mmCIF file of C-alpha atoms in Angstrom:
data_model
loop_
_atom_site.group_PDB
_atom_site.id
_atom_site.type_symbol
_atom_site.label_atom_id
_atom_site.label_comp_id
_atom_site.label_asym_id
_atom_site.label_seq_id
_atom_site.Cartn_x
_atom_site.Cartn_y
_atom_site.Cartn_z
ATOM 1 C CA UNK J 1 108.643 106.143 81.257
ATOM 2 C CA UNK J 2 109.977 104.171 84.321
ATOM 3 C CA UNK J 3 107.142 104.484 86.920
ATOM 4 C CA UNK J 4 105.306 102.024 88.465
ATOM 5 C CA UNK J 5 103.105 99.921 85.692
ATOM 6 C CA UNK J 6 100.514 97.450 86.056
ATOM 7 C CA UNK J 7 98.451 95.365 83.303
ATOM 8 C CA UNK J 8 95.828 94.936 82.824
ATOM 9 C CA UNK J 9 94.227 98.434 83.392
ATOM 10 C CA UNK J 10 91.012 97.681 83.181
ATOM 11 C CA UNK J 11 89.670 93.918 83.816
ATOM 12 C CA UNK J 12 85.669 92.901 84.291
ATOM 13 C CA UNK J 13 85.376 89.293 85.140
ATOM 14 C CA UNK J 14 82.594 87.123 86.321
ATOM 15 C CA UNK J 15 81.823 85.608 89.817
ATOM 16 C CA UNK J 16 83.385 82.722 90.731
ATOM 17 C CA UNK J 17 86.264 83.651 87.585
ATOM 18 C CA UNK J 18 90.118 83.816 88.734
ATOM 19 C CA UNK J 19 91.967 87.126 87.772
ATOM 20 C CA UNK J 20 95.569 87.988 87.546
ATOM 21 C CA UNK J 21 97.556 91.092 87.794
ATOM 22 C CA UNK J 22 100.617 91.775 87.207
ATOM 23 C CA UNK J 23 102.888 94.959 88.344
ATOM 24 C CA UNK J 24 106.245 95.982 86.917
ATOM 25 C CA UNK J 25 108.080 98.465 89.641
ATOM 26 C CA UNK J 26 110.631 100.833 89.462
ATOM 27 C CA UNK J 27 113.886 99.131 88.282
ATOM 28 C CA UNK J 28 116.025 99.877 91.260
ATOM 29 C CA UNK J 29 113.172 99.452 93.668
ATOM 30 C CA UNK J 30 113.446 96.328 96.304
ATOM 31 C CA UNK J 31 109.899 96.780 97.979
ATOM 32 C CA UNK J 32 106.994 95.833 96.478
ATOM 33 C CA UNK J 33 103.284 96.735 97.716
ATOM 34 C CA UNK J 34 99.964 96.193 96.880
ATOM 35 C CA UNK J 35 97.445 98.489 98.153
ATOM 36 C CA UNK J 36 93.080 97.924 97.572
ATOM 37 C CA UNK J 37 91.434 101.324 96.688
ATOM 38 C CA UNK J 38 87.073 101.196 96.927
ATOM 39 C CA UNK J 39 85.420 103.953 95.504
ATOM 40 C CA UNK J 40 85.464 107.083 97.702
ATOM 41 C CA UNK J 41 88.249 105.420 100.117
ATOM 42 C CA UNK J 42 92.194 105.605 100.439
ATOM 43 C CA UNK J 43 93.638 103.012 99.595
ATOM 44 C CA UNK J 44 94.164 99.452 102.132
ATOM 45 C CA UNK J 45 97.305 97.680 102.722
ATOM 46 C CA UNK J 46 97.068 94.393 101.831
ATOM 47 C CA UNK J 47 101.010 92.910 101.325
ATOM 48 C CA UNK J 48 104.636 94.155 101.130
ATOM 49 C CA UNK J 49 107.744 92.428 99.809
ATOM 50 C CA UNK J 50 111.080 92.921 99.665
ATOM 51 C CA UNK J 51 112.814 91.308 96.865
ATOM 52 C CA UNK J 52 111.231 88.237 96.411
ATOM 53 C CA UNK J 53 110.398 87.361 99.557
ATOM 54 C CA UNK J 54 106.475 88.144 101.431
ATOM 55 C CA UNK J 55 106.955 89.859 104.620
ATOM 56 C CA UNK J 56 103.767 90.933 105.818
ATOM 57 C CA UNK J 57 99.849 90.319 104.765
ATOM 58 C CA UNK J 58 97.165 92.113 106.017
ATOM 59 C CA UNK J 59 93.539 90.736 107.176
ATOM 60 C CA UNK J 60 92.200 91.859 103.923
ATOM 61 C CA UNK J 61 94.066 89.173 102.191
ATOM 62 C CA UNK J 62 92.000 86.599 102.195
ATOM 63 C CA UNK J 63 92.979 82.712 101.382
ATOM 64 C CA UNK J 64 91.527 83.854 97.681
ATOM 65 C CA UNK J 65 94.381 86.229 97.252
ATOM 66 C CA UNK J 66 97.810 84.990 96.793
ATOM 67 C CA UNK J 67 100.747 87.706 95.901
ATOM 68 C CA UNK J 68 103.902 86.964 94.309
ATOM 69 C CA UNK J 69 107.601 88.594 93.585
ATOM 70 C CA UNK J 70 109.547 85.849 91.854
ATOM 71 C CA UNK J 71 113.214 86.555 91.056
ATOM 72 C CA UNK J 72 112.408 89.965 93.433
ATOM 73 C CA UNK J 73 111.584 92.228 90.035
ATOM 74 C CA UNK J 74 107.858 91.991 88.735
ATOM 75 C CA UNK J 75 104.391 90.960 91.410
ATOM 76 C CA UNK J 76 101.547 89.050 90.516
ATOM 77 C CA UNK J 77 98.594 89.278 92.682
ATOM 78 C CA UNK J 78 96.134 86.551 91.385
ATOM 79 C CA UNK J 79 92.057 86.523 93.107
ATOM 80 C CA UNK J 80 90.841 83.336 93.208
ATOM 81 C CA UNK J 81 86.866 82.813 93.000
ATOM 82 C CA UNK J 82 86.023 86.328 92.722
ATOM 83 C CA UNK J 83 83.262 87.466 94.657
ATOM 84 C CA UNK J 84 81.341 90.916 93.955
ATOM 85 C CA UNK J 85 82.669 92.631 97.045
ATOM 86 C CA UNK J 86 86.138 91.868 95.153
ATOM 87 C CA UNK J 87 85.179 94.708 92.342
ATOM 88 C CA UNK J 88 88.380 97.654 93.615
ATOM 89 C CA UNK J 89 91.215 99.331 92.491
ATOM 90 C CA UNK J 90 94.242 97.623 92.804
ATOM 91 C CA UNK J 91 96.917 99.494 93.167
ATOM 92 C CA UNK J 92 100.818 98.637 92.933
ATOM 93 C CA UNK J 93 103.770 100.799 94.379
ATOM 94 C CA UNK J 94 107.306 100.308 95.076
ATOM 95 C CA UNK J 95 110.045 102.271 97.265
ATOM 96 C CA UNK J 96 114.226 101.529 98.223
ATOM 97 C CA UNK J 97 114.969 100.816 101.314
ATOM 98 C CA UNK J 98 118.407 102.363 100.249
ATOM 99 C CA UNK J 99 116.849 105.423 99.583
ATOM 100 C CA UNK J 100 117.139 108.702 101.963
ATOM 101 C CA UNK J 101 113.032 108.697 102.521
ATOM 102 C CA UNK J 102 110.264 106.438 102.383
ATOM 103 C CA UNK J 103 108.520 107.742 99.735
ATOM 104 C CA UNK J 104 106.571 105.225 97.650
ATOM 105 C CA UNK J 105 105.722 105.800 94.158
ATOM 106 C CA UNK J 106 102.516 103.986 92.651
ATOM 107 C CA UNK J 107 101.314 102.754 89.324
ATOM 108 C CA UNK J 108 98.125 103.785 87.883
ATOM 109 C CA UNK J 109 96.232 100.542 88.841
ATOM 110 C CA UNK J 110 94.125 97.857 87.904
ATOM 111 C CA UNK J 111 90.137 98.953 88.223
ATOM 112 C CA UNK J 112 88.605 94.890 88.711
ATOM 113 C CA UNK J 113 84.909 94.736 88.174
ATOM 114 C CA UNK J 114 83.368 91.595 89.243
ATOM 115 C CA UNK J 115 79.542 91.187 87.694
ATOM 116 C CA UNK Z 1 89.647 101.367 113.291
ATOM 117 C CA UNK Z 2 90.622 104.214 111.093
ATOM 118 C CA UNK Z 3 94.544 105.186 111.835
ATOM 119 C CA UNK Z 4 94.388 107.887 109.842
ATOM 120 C CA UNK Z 5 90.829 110.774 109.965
ATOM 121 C CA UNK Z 6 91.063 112.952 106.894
ATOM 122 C CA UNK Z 7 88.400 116.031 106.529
ATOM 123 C CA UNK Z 8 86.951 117.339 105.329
ATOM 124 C CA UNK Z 9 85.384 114.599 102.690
ATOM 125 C CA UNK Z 10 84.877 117.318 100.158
ATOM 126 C CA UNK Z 11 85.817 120.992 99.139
ATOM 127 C CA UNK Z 12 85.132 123.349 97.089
ATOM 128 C CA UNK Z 13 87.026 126.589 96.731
ATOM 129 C CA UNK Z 14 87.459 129.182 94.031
ATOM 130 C CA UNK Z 15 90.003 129.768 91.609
ATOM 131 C CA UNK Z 16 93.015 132.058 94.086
ATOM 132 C CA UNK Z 17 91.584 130.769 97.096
ATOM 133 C CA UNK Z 18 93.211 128.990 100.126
ATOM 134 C CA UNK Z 19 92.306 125.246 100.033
ATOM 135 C CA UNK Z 20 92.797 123.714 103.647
ATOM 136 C CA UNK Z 21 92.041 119.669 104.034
ATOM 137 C CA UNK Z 22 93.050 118.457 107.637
ATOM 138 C CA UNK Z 23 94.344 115.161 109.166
ATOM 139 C CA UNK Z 24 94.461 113.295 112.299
ATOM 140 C CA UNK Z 25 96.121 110.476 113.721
ATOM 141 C CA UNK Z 26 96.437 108.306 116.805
ATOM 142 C CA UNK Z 27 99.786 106.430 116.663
ATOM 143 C CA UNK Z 28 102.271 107.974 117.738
ATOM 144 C CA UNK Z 29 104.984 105.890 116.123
ATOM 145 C CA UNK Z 30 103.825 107.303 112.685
ATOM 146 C CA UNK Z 31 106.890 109.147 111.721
ATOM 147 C CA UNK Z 32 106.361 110.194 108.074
ATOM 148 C CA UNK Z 33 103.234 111.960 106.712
ATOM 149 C CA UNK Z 34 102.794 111.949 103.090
ATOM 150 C CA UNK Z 35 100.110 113.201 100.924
ATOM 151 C CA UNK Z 36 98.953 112.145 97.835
ATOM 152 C CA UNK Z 37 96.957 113.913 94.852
ATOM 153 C CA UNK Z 38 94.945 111.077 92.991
ATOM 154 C CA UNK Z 39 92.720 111.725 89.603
ATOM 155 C CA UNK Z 40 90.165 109.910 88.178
ATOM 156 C CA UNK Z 41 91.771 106.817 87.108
ATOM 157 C CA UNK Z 42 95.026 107.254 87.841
ATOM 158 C CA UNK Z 43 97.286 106.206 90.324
ATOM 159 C CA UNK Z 44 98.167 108.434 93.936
ATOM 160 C CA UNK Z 45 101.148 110.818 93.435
ATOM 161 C CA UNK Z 46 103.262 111.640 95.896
ATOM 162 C CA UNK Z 47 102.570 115.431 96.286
ATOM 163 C CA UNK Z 48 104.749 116.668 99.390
ATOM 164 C CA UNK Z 49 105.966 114.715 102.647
ATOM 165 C CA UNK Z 50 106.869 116.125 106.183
ATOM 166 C CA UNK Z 51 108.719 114.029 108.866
ATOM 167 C CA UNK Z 52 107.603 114.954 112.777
ATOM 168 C CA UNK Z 53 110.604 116.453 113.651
ATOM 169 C CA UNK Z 54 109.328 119.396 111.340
ATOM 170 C CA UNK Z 55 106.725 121.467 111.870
ATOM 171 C CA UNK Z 56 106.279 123.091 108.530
ATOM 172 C CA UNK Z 57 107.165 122.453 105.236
ATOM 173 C CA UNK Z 58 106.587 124.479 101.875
ATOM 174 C CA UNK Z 59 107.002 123.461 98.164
ATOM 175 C CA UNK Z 60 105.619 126.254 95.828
ATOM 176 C CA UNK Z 61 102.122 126.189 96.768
ATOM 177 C CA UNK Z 62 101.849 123.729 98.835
ATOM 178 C CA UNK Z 63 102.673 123.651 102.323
ATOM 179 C CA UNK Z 64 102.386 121.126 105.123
ATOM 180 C CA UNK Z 65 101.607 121.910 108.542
ATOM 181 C CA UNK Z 66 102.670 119.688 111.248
ATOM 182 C CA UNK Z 67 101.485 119.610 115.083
ATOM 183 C CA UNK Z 68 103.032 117.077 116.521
ATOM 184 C CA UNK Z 69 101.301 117.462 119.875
ATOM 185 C CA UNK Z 70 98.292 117.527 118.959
ATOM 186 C CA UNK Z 71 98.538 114.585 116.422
ATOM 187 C CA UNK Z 72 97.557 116.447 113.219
ATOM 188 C CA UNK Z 73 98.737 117.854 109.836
ATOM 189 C CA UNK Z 74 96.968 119.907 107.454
ATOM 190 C CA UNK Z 75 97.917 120.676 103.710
ATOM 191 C CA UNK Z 76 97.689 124.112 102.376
ATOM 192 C CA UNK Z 77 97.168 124.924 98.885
ATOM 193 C CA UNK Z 78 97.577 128.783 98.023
ATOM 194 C CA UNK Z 79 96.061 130.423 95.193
ATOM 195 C CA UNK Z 80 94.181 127.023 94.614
ATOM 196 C CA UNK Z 81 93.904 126.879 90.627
ATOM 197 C CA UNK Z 82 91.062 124.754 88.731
ATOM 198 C CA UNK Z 83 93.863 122.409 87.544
ATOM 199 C CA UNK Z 84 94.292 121.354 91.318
ATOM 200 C CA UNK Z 85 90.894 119.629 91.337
ATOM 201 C CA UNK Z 86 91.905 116.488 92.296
ATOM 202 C CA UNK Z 87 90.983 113.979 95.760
ATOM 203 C CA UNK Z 88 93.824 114.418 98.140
ATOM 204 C CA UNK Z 89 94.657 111.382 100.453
ATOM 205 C CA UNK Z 90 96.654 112.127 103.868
ATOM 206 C CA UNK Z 91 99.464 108.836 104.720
ATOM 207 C CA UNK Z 92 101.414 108.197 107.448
ATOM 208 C CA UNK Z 93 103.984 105.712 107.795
ATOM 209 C CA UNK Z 94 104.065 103.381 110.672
ATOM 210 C CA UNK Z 95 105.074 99.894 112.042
ATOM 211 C CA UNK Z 96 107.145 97.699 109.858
ATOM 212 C CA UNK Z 97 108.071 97.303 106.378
ATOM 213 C CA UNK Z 98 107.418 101.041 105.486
ATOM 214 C CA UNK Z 99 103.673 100.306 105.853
ATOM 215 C CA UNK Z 100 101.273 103.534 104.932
ATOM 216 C CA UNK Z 101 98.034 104.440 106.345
ATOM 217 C CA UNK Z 102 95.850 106.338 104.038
ATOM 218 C CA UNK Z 103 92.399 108.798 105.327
ATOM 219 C CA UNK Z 104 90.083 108.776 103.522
ATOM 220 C CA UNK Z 105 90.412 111.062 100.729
ATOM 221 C CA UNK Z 106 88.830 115.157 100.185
ATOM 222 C CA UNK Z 107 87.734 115.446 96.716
ATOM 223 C CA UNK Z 108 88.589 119.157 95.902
ATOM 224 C CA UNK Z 109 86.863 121.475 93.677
ATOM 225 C CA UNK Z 110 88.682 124.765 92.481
ATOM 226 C CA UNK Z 111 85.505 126.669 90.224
ATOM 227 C CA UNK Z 112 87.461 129.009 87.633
#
């Protein structure tokens, strides 16, 4: 299979615990997002990169959250001090800006609980 | 402020039936509309897209309607089977860096 996948799938930490996730996109893919999906929502923007560098990070993104792309293949997103109102889905996907559209393909997630 | 209103929040239809879920949007610099078919526990998937510049677009039985003037899209799913039970997320594309704006989702029922 060469989608979009992201480890772990499940993770259930406790307050005040870091957490680490980790997203593997589509080989030939150059952008890199992470998206926040709460129950019964679509899912947030929260950062885009393009090969290994950041370009953009939205409000949600708190000074908790730090994202990485190193060497422009694989993401981390790491969650410092996890609070309750961290518990989400977080959700990878990845698109090429050489492609014809802008479609962007995503992985199946990583479901945090925070107790 | 919500860039993206999806309705309706849920639907239920039976099996054969027309399912209809509706978006709109403010922006008018959005200029791809995507939407997504999400089950439990998995990931979105891409289910058909439509650019503005179109105002209709069908694959098998799913079709997109576009109204560009009055800021809205709709998907249409014809002869709506119980496998299609699924939420359904609206997107449009805007601003830089490919950047996607998701409604809120419409958790559809199809009852055999």
């Amino acid at each position: 299979d060469t989608g979009v996948s992201q480890n772990p799938r499940h993770k259930i930490t406790k307050r005040g615990q870091n957490v680490t996730f980790r997203c593997d996109p589509i080989s030939e893919h150059n952008r890199l997002y992470w998206y926040r999906q709460t129950l019964g929502q679509g899912p947030e923007f929260l950062t885009y990169f393009q090969n290994e560098a950041q370009l953009e990070k939205s409000r949600l993104l708190s000074d908790r959250f730090s994202a990485e792309r190193p060497k422009g293949s694989f993401s981390t997103l790491e969650i410092q001090r996890t609070e309750q109102g961290d518990s989400a889905m977080y959700l990878c996907a990845s698109s090429n800006s050489g492609g014809p559209t802008y479609e962007q393909y995503f992985g199946p997630g990583t479901r945090l609980t925070v107790t | 402020q919500q860039q993206v209103k999806q309705s309706p929040q849920s639907l239920i239809v039976q099996k054969g039936g027309i399912s209809i879920i509706n978006c709109a949007y403010e922006n008018t610099a959005f200029d791809y509309f995507p939407w997504y078919q999400q089950f439990p526990g998995k990931g979105p998937a891409l289910l058909i897209a439509i650019r503005p510049d179109v105002s209709e677009k069908k694959e098998g039985r799913f079709t997109i309607s576009f109204n560009k003037s009055a800021k809205q899209f709709s998907l249409h799913i014809m002869d709506s089977q119980p496998g299609d039970s699924a939420t359904y997320f609206c997107a449009a594309r805007g601003g830089n860096f490919n950047k996607f704006y998701f409604g809120s989702g419409t958790k559809l029922n199809v009852k055999p």
